[in-house]
PDB file of C-alpha atoms in Angstrom:
ATOM      1  CA  MET A   1       4.477 -20.027   0.436  1.00 57.00           C
ATOM      2  CA  THR A   2       0.859 -19.083   1.194  1.00 61.00           C
ATOM      3  CA  ASP A   3       0.501 -21.826   3.683  1.00 67.00           C
ATOM      4  CA  SER A   4       3.769 -20.897   5.327  1.00 90.00           C
ATOM      5  CA  LEU A   5       2.452 -17.122   5.611  1.00 89.00           C
ATOM      6  CA  MET A   6      -0.847 -18.447   7.139  1.00 90.00           C
ATOM      7  CA  ASP A   7       0.994 -20.501   9.673  1.00 91.00           C
ATOM      8  CA  ARG A   8       2.861 -17.511  10.639  1.00 90.00           C
ATOM      9  CA  ALA A   9      -0.331 -15.264  10.932  1.00 91.00           C
ATOM     10  CA  ARG A  10      -1.662 -17.744  13.219  1.00 91.00           C
ATOM     11  CA  ALA A  11       0.999 -17.828  15.309  1.00 90.00           C
ATOM     12  CA  LEU A  12       0.810 -14.062  15.665  1.00 91.00           C
ATOM     13  CA  GLY A  13      -2.978 -14.310  16.642  1.00 92.00           C
ATOM     14  CA  LEU A  14      -4.055 -12.417  13.547  1.00 92.00           C
ATOM     15  CA  HIS A  15      -7.645 -14.507  13.568  1.00 93.00           C
ATOM     16  CA  GLY A  16      -9.259 -11.743  11.388  1.00 93.00           C
ATOM     17  CA  LEU A  17      -6.529 -11.992   8.873  1.00 91.00           C
ATOM     18  CA  VAL A  18      -6.550 -15.648   8.741  1.00 91.00           C
ATOM     19  CA  ALA A  19     -10.518 -15.654   8.602  1.00 92.00           C
ATOM     20  CA  HIS A  20     -10.395 -13.547   5.261  1.00 90.00           C
ATOM     21  CA  TRP A  21      -7.262 -15.487   3.950  1.00 92.00           C
ATOM     22  CA  ASP A  22      -8.918 -16.108   0.567  1.00 89.00           C
ATOM     23  CA  GLU A  23      -9.286 -12.570   0.030  1.00 90.00           C
ATOM     24  CA  VAL A  24      -5.818 -11.445   0.671  1.00 89.00           C
ATOM     25  CA  ALA A  25      -3.534 -14.395   0.068  1.00 89.00           C
ATOM     26  CA  GLU A  26      -2.389 -12.815  -3.140  1.00 88.00           C
ATOM     27  CA  CYS A  27      -1.705  -9.377  -2.023  1.00 91.00           C
ATOM     28  CA  ASP A  28       1.572  -7.863  -2.366  1.00 90.00           C
ATOM     29  CA  TRP A  29       1.506  -6.371   1.057  1.00 92.00           C
ATOM     30  CA  LEU A  30       0.805  -9.602   3.043  1.00 92.00           C
ATOM     31  CA  THR A  31       4.472 -10.779   3.468  1.00 91.00           C
ATOM     32  CA  THR A  32       5.555  -7.288   4.637  1.00 92.00           C
ATOM     33  CA  LEU A  33       2.592  -6.981   6.935  1.00 92.00           C
ATOM     34  CA  ILE A  34       3.343 -10.317   8.635  1.00 91.00           C
ATOM     35  CA  ALA A  35       7.144  -9.498   8.740  1.00 91.00           C
ATOM     36  CA  TRP A  36       6.308  -6.252  10.643  1.00 92.00           C
ATOM     37  CA  GLU A  37       4.104  -8.111  13.140  1.00 92.00           C
ATOM     38  CA  GLU A  38       6.696 -10.639  13.924  1.00 89.00           C
ATOM     39  CA  GLU A  39       9.097  -7.802  14.331  1.00 90.00           C
ATOM     40  CA  GLU A  40       7.113  -6.100  16.686  1.00 91.00           C
ATOM     41  CA  LYS A  41       6.193  -9.358  18.528  1.00 89.00           C
ATOM     42  CA  ARG A  42       9.936 -10.023  19.002  1.00 88.00           C
ATOM     43  CA  ALA A  43      10.763  -6.324  20.130  1.00 91.00           C
ATOM     44  CA  ARG A  44       7.786  -6.586  23.008  1.00 91.00           C
ATOM     45  CA  SER A  45       8.923  -9.970  23.955  1.00 90.00           C
ATOM     46  CA  LEU A  46      12.538  -8.612  24.473  1.00 90.00           C
ATOM     47  CA  LYS A  47      11.427  -5.653  26.374  1.00 94.00           C
ATOM     48  CA  ARG A  48       9.245  -7.741  28.634  1.00 94.00           C
ATOM     49  CA  ARG A  49      11.876 -10.320  29.239  1.00 93.00           C
ATOM     50  CA  LEU A  50      14.449  -7.659  30.018  1.00 95.00           C
ATOM     51  CA  ALA A  51      12.117  -5.892  32.499  1.00 95.00           C
ATOM     52  CA  ASP A  52      11.459  -9.156  34.132  1.00 95.00           C
ATOM     53  CA  ALA A  53      15.047 -10.058  34.499  1.00 96.00           C
ATOM     54  CA  ARG A  54      15.714  -7.113  36.706  1.00 96.00           C
ATOM     55  CA  LEU A  55      19.280  -7.051  35.757  1.00 96.00           C
ATOM     56  CA  GLY A  56      19.871  -3.324  36.540  1.00 91.00           C
ATOM     57  CA  GLU A  57      22.924  -1.537  35.444  1.00 91.00           C
ATOM     58  CA  PHE A  58      26.137  -3.716  34.806  1.00 93.00           C
ATOM     59  CA  LYS A  59      29.666  -3.324  33.167  1.00 92.00           C
ATOM     60  CA  PRO A  60      29.690  -4.842  29.739  1.00 94.00           C
ATOM     61  CA  LEU A  61      32.005  -7.964  29.719  1.00 92.00           C
ATOM     62  CA  ALA A  62      33.977  -6.260  26.783  1.00 90.00           C
ATOM     63  CA  ASP A  63      34.810  -3.609  29.507  1.00 91.00           C
ATOM     64  CA  PHE A  64      36.099  -6.219  31.893  1.00 89.00           C
ATOM     65  CA  ASN A  65      39.682  -6.085  33.261  1.00 88.00           C
ATOM     66  CA  TRP A  66      40.904  -9.632  32.712  1.00 88.00           C
ATOM     67  CA  ASP A  67      44.368  -8.731  33.970  1.00 85.00           C
ATOM     68  CA  TRP A  68      43.165  -7.745  37.304  1.00 84.00           C
ATOM     69  CA  PRO A  69      42.158 -10.951  38.993  1.00 84.00           C
ATOM     70  CA  ARG A  70      45.033 -13.186  40.181  1.00 86.00           C
ATOM     71  CA  ARG A  71      43.108 -16.093  38.882  1.00 89.00           C
ATOM     72  CA  CYS A  72      40.272 -16.194  36.501  1.00 91.00           C
ATOM     73  CA  ASP A  73      39.431 -18.746  33.911  1.00 93.00           C
ATOM     74  CA  ARG A  74      38.495 -16.522  30.944  1.00 94.00           C
ATOM     75  CA  MET A  75      37.886 -19.207  28.611  1.00 95.00           C
ATOM     76  CA  ALA A  76      35.499 -20.796  30.876  1.00 96.00           C
ATOM     77  CA  ILE A  77      33.442 -17.750  31.152  1.00 96.00           C
ATOM     78  CA  GLU A  78      33.628 -17.129  27.601  1.00 96.00           C
ATOM     79  CA  ASP A  79      32.298 -20.461  27.058  1.00 97.00           C
ATOM     80  CA  LEU A  80      29.457 -19.913  29.607  1.00 97.00           C
ATOM     81  CA  MET A  81      28.488 -16.851  27.390  1.00 97.00           C
ATOM     82  CA  GLY A  82      27.703 -19.406  24.683  1.00 97.00           C
ATOM     83  CA  LEU A  83      24.880 -20.568  26.767  1.00 98.00           C
ATOM     84  CA  GLU A  84      25.393 -24.270  26.170  1.00 97.00           C
ATOM     85  CA  PHE A  85      25.002 -25.044  29.981  1.00 97.00           C
ATOM     86  CA  LEU A  86      21.437 -23.914  29.504  1.00 97.00           C
ATOM     87  CA  LYS A  87      20.661 -26.978  27.148  1.00 96.00           C
ATOM     88  CA  GLU A  88      22.237 -29.094  29.673  1.00 95.00           C
ATOM     89  CA  HIS A  89      20.205 -27.782  32.513  1.00 96.00           C
ATOM     90  CA  ALA A  90      23.726 -27.357  34.419  1.00 96.00           C
ATOM     91  CA  ASN A  91      24.267 -24.812  37.220  1.00 97.00           C
ATOM     92  CA  VAL A  92      27.261 -22.288  37.702  1.00 97.00           C
ATOM     93  CA  VAL A  93      28.780 -21.407  40.860  1.00 97.00           C
ATOM     94  CA  LEU A  94      31.199 -18.444  40.810  1.00 97.00           C
ATOM     95  CA  VAL A  95      33.260 -18.397  43.974  1.00 96.00           C
ATOM     96  CA  GLY A  96      35.569 -15.389  44.935  1.00 94.00           C
ATOM     97  CA  PRO A  97      36.053 -12.482  47.272  1.00 91.00           C
ATOM     98  CA  ASN A  98      34.276  -9.254  47.121  1.00 89.00           C
ATOM     99  CA  GLY A  99      34.877  -7.098  44.170  1.00 86.00           C
ATOM    100  CA  VAL A 100      36.418  -9.417  41.662  1.00 91.00           C
ATOM    101  CA  GLY A 101      33.631  -9.384  39.244  1.00 91.00           C
ATOM    102  CA  LYS A 102      31.448 -12.200  39.970  1.00 94.00           C
ATOM    103  CA  SER A 103      28.217 -10.178  39.728  1.00 94.00           C
ATOM    104  CA  THR A 104      29.403  -8.511  36.491  1.00 95.00           C
ATOM    105  CA  ILE A 105      30.060 -11.895  34.903  1.00 96.00           C
ATOM    106  CA  ALA A 106      26.630 -13.389  35.945  1.00 97.00           C
ATOM    107  CA  ALA A 107      24.814 -10.314  34.703  1.00 97.00           C
ATOM    108  CA  ASN A 108      26.348 -10.391  31.482  1.00 97.00           C
ATOM    109  CA  ILE A 109      25.706 -14.214  31.070  1.00 98.00           C
ATOM    110  CA  ALA A 110      22.097 -13.398  31.995  1.00 98.00           C
ATOM    111  CA  HIS A 111      21.753 -10.710  29.519  1.00 98.00           C
ATOM    112  CA  ARG A 112      22.967 -12.912  26.839  1.00 97.00           C
ATOM    113  CA  ALA A 113      20.414 -15.284  27.830  1.00 98.00           C
ATOM    114  CA  VAL A 114      17.622 -12.769  27.437  1.00 97.00           C
ATOM    115  CA  LEU A 115      18.718 -11.839  24.382  1.00 96.00           C
ATOM    116  CA  GLU A 116      18.624 -15.434  22.984  1.00 96.00           C
ATOM    117  CA  GLY A 117      15.005 -15.656  24.098  1.00 95.00           C
ATOM    118  CA  HIS A 118      15.371 -17.177  27.352  1.00 97.00           C
ATOM    119  CA  THR A 119      13.093 -16.232  30.531  1.00 97.00           C
ATOM    120  CA  VAL A 120      15.806 -14.896  33.208  1.00 98.00           C
ATOM    121  CA  ARG A 121      15.357 -13.495  36.684  1.00 98.00           C
ATOM    122  CA  PHE A 122      18.485 -11.824  38.661  1.00 98.00           C
ATOM    123  CA  ALA A 123      18.240 -11.390  42.353  1.00 97.00           C
ATOM    124  CA  THR A 124      20.269 -11.077  45.434  1.00 97.00           C
ATOM    125  CA  ALA A 125      20.009 -13.831  47.913  1.00 97.00           C
ATOM    126  CA  ALA A 126      19.072 -11.195  50.474  1.00 96.00           C
ATOM    127  CA  SER A 127      16.351  -9.631  48.509  1.00 96.00           C
ATOM    128  CA  MET A 128      14.863 -13.078  47.313  1.00 97.00           C
ATOM    129  CA  LEU A 129      14.941 -14.769  50.522  1.00 97.00           C
ATOM    130  CA  GLY A 130      13.613 -11.799  52.424  1.00 96.00           C
ATOM    131  CA  GLU A 131      10.834 -11.414  50.018  1.00 96.00           C
ATOM    132  CA  LEU A 132       9.993 -14.922  50.327  1.00 97.00           C
ATOM    133  CA  ALA A 133      10.182 -15.441  54.171  1.00 96.00           C
ATOM    134  CA  ALA A 134       7.988 -12.254  54.652  1.00 96.00           C
ATOM    135  CA  ILE A 135       4.901 -13.789  52.613  1.00 96.00           C
ATOM    136  CA  ASP A 136       2.203 -15.083  55.283  1.00 93.00           C
ATOM    137  CA  SER A 137      -0.141 -16.509  52.640  1.00 96.00           C
ATOM    138  CA  ASP A 138       0.836 -20.282  51.539  1.00 95.00           C
ATOM    139  CA  THR A 139      -1.074 -19.600  48.240  1.00 96.00           C
ATOM    140  CA  MET A 140       0.844 -16.561  47.638  1.00 96.00           C
ATOM    141  CA  LEU A 141       4.258 -18.134  48.656  1.00 97.00           C
ATOM    142  CA  GLN A 142       3.623 -21.060  46.391  1.00 96.00           C
ATOM    143  CA  ARG A 143       2.954 -18.811  43.468  1.00 96.00           C
ATOM    144  CA  LYS A 144       6.062 -16.819  43.986  1.00 96.00           C
ATOM    145  CA  LEU A 145       8.222 -20.072  44.409  1.00 96.00           C
ATOM    146  CA  ARG A 146       6.815 -21.427  41.046  1.00 96.00           C
ATOM    147  CA  LEU A 147       7.749 -17.827  39.521  1.00 96.00           C
ATOM    148  CA  TYR A 148      11.410 -18.587  40.483  1.00 97.00           C
ATOM    149  CA  ALA A 149      11.129 -22.224  39.385  1.00 96.00           C
ATOM    150  CA  ARG A 150       9.915 -21.722  35.822  1.00 96.00           C
ATOM    151  CA  GLN A 151      12.758 -19.072  34.806  1.00 97.00           C
ATOM    152  CA  HIS A 152      15.053 -20.694  32.256  1.00 97.00           C
ATOM    153  CA  LEU A 153      17.933 -19.149  34.194  1.00 98.00           C
ATOM    154  CA  LEU A 154      17.882 -17.866  37.784  1.00 98.00           C
ATOM    155  CA  VAL A 155      20.903 -15.965  39.183  1.00 98.00           C
ATOM    156  CA  ILE A 156      21.102 -15.809  42.949  1.00 98.00           C
ATOM    157  CA  ASP A 157      23.768 -13.132  43.476  1.00 97.00           C
ATOM    158  CA  GLU A 158      25.688 -12.794  46.862  1.00 95.00           C
ATOM    159  CA  VAL A 159      25.076 -15.890  48.696  1.00 96.00           C
ATOM    160  CA  GLY A 160      27.098 -15.960  51.929  1.00 92.00           C
ATOM    161  CA  TYR A 161      27.284 -12.359  52.382  1.00 90.00           C
ATOM    162  CA  LEU A 162      24.768 -12.309  55.319  1.00 91.00           C
ATOM    163  CA  SER A 163      23.601 -14.784  57.802  1.00 91.00           C
ATOM    164  CA  TYR A 164      20.205 -16.401  57.442  1.00 93.00           C
ATOM    165  CA  SER A 165      17.829 -18.453  59.363  1.00 94.00           C
ATOM    166  CA  ASN A 166      16.586 -22.030  58.822  1.00 95.00           C
ATOM    167  CA  ARG A 167      13.442 -20.568  57.240  1.00 95.00           C
ATOM    168  CA  HIS A 168      15.457 -18.860  54.581  1.00 96.00           C
ATOM    169  CA  ALA A 169      17.865 -21.933  54.179  1.00 96.00           C
ATOM    170  CA  ASP A 170      14.510 -24.158  53.607  1.00 96.00           C
ATOM    171  CA  LEU A 171      13.457 -21.549  51.017  1.00 97.00           C
ATOM    172  CA  LEU A 172      16.671 -21.448  49.106  1.00 97.00           C
ATOM    173  CA  PHE A 173      16.660 -25.408  49.323  1.00 96.00           C
ATOM    174  CA  ASN A 174      12.943 -25.343  47.829  1.00 96.00           C
ATOM    175  CA  ILE A 175      14.022 -23.276  45.041  1.00 97.00           C
ATOM    176  CA  VAL A 176      17.206 -25.220  44.095  1.00 96.00           C
ATOM    177  CA  SER A 177      15.471 -28.489  44.394  1.00 95.00           C
ATOM    178  CA  SER A 178      12.702 -27.258  42.046  1.00 95.00           C
ATOM    179  CA  ARG A 179      15.016 -26.344  39.372  1.00 94.00           C
ATOM    180  CA  SER A 180      17.541 -29.264  39.583  1.00 91.00           C
ATOM    181  CA  GLN A 181      18.034 -30.899  36.360  1.00 89.00           C
ATOM    182  CA  GLN A 182      15.225 -29.039  34.829  1.00 93.00           C
ATOM    183  CA  ARG A 183      16.491 -25.612  34.616  1.00 96.00           C
ATOM    184  CA  SER A 184      19.968 -23.690  35.258  1.00 97.00           C
ATOM    185  CA  THR A 185      20.771 -21.572  38.226  1.00 97.00           C
ATOM    186  CA  ILE A 186      23.860 -19.306  38.521  1.00 98.00           C
ATOM    187  CA  ILE A 187      25.093 -18.917  42.166  1.00 97.00           C
ATOM    188  CA  THR A 188      27.616 -16.060  43.014  1.00 97.00           C
ATOM    189  CA  THR A 189      29.392 -16.465  46.433  1.00 96.00           C
ATOM    190  CA  ASN A 190      32.219 -15.285  48.551  1.00 95.00           C
ATOM    191  CA  ARG A 191      32.331 -18.374  50.542  1.00 94.00           C
ATOM    192  CA  PRO A 192      33.591 -21.884  49.569  1.00 93.00           C
ATOM    193  CA  PHE A 193      30.821 -24.631  50.415  1.00 93.00           C
ATOM    194  CA  ALA A 194      32.870 -25.643  53.455  1.00 93.00           C
ATOM    195  CA  GLU A 195      31.899 -22.260  54.875  1.00 94.00           C
ATOM    196  CA  TRP A 196      28.289 -22.002  54.000  1.00 95.00           C
ATOM    197  CA  GLY A 197      27.332 -23.327  57.501  1.00 94.00           C
ATOM    198  CA  GLU A 198      28.321 -19.969  58.707  1.00 93.00           C
ATOM    199  CA  ALA A 199      25.706 -18.170  56.471  1.00 94.00           C
ATOM    200  CA  PHE A 200      23.167 -21.008  57.102  1.00 94.00           C
ATOM    201  CA  PRO A 201      23.805 -21.846  60.712  1.00 94.00           C
ATOM    202  CA  ASN A 202      22.130 -25.203  61.964  1.00 88.00           C
ATOM    203  CA  ALA A 203      20.388 -25.650  58.686  1.00 94.00           C
ATOM    204  CA  ALA A 204      19.324 -29.164  58.567  1.00 93.00           C
ATOM    205  CA  CYS A 205      19.143 -28.979  54.524  1.00 95.00           C
ATOM    206  CA  LEU A 206      22.545 -27.411  53.911  1.00 95.00           C
ATOM    207  CA  VAL A 207      24.123 -30.813  52.995  1.00 95.00           C
ATOM    208  CA  ALA A 208      21.214 -31.655  50.568  1.00 96.00           C
ATOM    209  CA  LEU A 209      21.090 -27.944  49.224  1.00 95.00           C
ATOM    210  CA  VAL A 210      24.899 -27.990  48.235  1.00 95.00           C
ATOM    211  CA  ASP A 211      24.625 -31.534  46.805  1.00 95.00           C
ATOM    212  CA  ARG A 212      21.658 -30.621  44.610  1.00 93.00           C
ATOM    213  CA  LEU A 213      23.314 -27.435  43.583  1.00 93.00           C
ATOM    214  CA  VAL A 214      26.936 -28.759  42.693  1.00 92.00           C
ATOM    215  CA  HIS A 215      25.296 -31.756  40.751  1.00 90.00           C
ATOM    216  CA  ASN A 216      26.052 -31.050  37.037  1.00 90.00           C
ATOM    217  CA  ALA A 217      27.403 -27.841  37.819  1.00 95.00           C
ATOM    218  CA  GLU A 218      30.649 -25.958  36.787  1.00 96.00           C
ATOM    219  CA  ILE A 219      32.439 -24.232  39.577  1.00 96.00           C
ATOM    220  CA  ILE A 220      34.843 -21.374  38.660  1.00 96.00           C
ATOM    221  CA  ALA A 221      36.911 -19.812  41.266  1.00 95.00           C
ATOM    222  CA  ILE A 222      38.119 -16.279  40.770  1.00 95.00           C
ATOM    223  CA  ASP A 223      40.780 -14.851  43.207  1.00 92.00           C
ATOM    224  CA  GLY A 224      42.157 -11.286  43.323  1.00 84.00           C
ATOM    225  CA  ASP A 225      41.936  -7.951  45.272  1.00 80.00           C
ATOM    226  CA  SER A 226      38.805  -5.833  44.864  1.00 65.00           C
ATOM    227  CA  TYR A 227      38.423  -4.029  41.763  1.00 61.00           C
ATOM    228  CA  ARG A 228      35.854  -1.752  43.408  1.00 60.00           C
ATOM    229  CA  ARG A 229      38.491  -0.581  45.938  1.00 59.00           C
ATOM    230  CA  LYS A 230      40.874  -0.375  43.198  1.00 56.00           C
ATOM    231  CA  GLU A 231      38.421   2.106  41.078  1.00 60.00           C
ATOM    232  CA  ALA A 232      37.560   3.893  44.313  1.00 62.00           C
ATOM    233  CA  ALA A 233      41.353   4.467  44.917  1.00 61.00           C
ATOM    234  CA  GLU A 234      41.772   5.673  41.518  1.00 64.00           C
ATOM    235  CA  ARG A 235      38.872   8.029  41.758  1.00 69.00           C
ATOM    236  CA  GLN A 236      40.277   9.515  45.021  1.00 74.00           C
ATOM    237  CA  LYS A 237      43.653  10.051  43.411  1.00 68.00           C
ATOM    238  CA  GLN A 238      42.115  11.763  40.562  1.00 77.00           C
ATOM    239  CA  ARG A 239      40.076  14.007  42.861  1.00 77.00           C
ATOM    240  CA  SER A 240      43.283  14.770  44.972  1.00 73.00           C
ATOM    241  CA  ALA A 241      45.071  15.803  41.819  1.00 71.00           C
ATOM    242  CA  GLU A 242      42.247  17.906  40.675  1.00 78.00           C
ATOM    243  CA  ARG A 243      42.153  19.803  43.984  1.00 79.00           C
ATOM    244  CA  ARG A 244      45.875  20.384  43.830  1.00 77.00           C
ATOM    245  CA  ARG A 245      45.760  21.670  40.518  1.00 82.00           C
ATOM    246  CA  ARG A 246      43.000  24.156  41.425  1.00 81.00           C
ATOM    247  CA  ARG A 247      44.812  25.175  44.558  1.00 80.00           C
ATOM    248  CA  GLU A 248      48.125  25.734  42.466  1.00 78.00           C
ATOM    249  CA  ALA A 249      46.050  27.868  39.979  1.00 79.00           C
ATOM    250  CA  LYS A 250      44.608  29.852  42.629  1.00 79.00           C
ATOM    251  CA  GLN A 251      47.951  30.588  44.274  1.00 82.00           C
ATOM    252  CA  ARG A 252      49.197  31.654  40.590  1.00 81.00           C
ATOM    253  CA  ARG A 253      46.269  34.074  40.274  1.00 81.00           C
ATOM    254  CA  ARG A 254      47.067  35.618  43.458  1.00 79.00           C
ATOM    255  CA  SER A 255      50.542  35.864  42.697  1.00 79.00           C
ATOM    256  CA  ASP A 256      49.931  37.462  39.387  1.00 77.00           C
ATOM    257  CA  LYS A 257      47.380  39.912  40.876  1.00 74.00           C
ATOM    258  CA  GLY A 258      49.915  40.853  43.668  1.00 69.00           C
ATOM    259  CA  GLY A 259      52.510  41.442  41.070  1.00 65.00           C
ATOM    260  CA  SER A 260      50.390  43.881  39.059  1.00 63.00           C
ATOM    261  CA  GLN A 261      49.450  45.924  42.324  1.00 62.00           C
ATOM    262  CA  ASP A 262      53.116  46.282  43.021  1.00 61.00           C
ATOM    263  CA  THR A 263      53.901  47.487  39.461  1.00 57.00           C
ATOM    264  CA  GLY A 264      51.030  49.997  39.594  1.00 54.00           C
ATOM    265  CA  GLY A 265      52.019  51.434  42.768  1.00 51.00           C
ATOM    266  CA  ALA A 266      55.500  51.944  41.566  1.00 47.00           C
TER     267      ALA A 266
END
């Protein structure tokens, strides 16, 4: 038992405690102290990994309206939440039109991965590729590429929403290639692969990029109308109804006031 506690103390970096181990090995508080340190280390690690993941705000999958998309393989998505694909270093591609929940699903998977102890980075294609393309120093660029390469899970959101130069395409190919069969990548896109040429026109690496991305990948198509537009329409309907109620209430007050004045005059 004491040997196990000492190993845990070493793992925590409690070198002073280990150096005086013979003096404290029989103390009743030792087990509690190490447990406290381990819990604090886990909490700090989780806080750091959540910050590094850059997930922002997202709707929990428990609130996801599975009845809204016309097509959505709920079982496949729930399987992804189990994170088995990370053990297989498999990729995931979520394909569908705007507003059907691709980013929400990807963010929920990424969040689960962070909670399970994985390193994660979530970025839109525009922000990631724009940041990389703006770096002038080759040393800084390589350092940033290694940052994206080493994450246990990298989520690249909204591929295909904008048009990119050959430079951007080469950078994306570099990242995908460096992670291929070693780390998992989730891509969300509004375009089938046959249309990626419109997002990356004249990119010589496009075929190789798609080939590396889909190797050992699960591709999930989601189809339906934009849920964001649906929510916007519902909010507009509620605002209109509230304004109508206020107008009617105002008219009733005026009518009541007018009736009171007539009675007073009589």
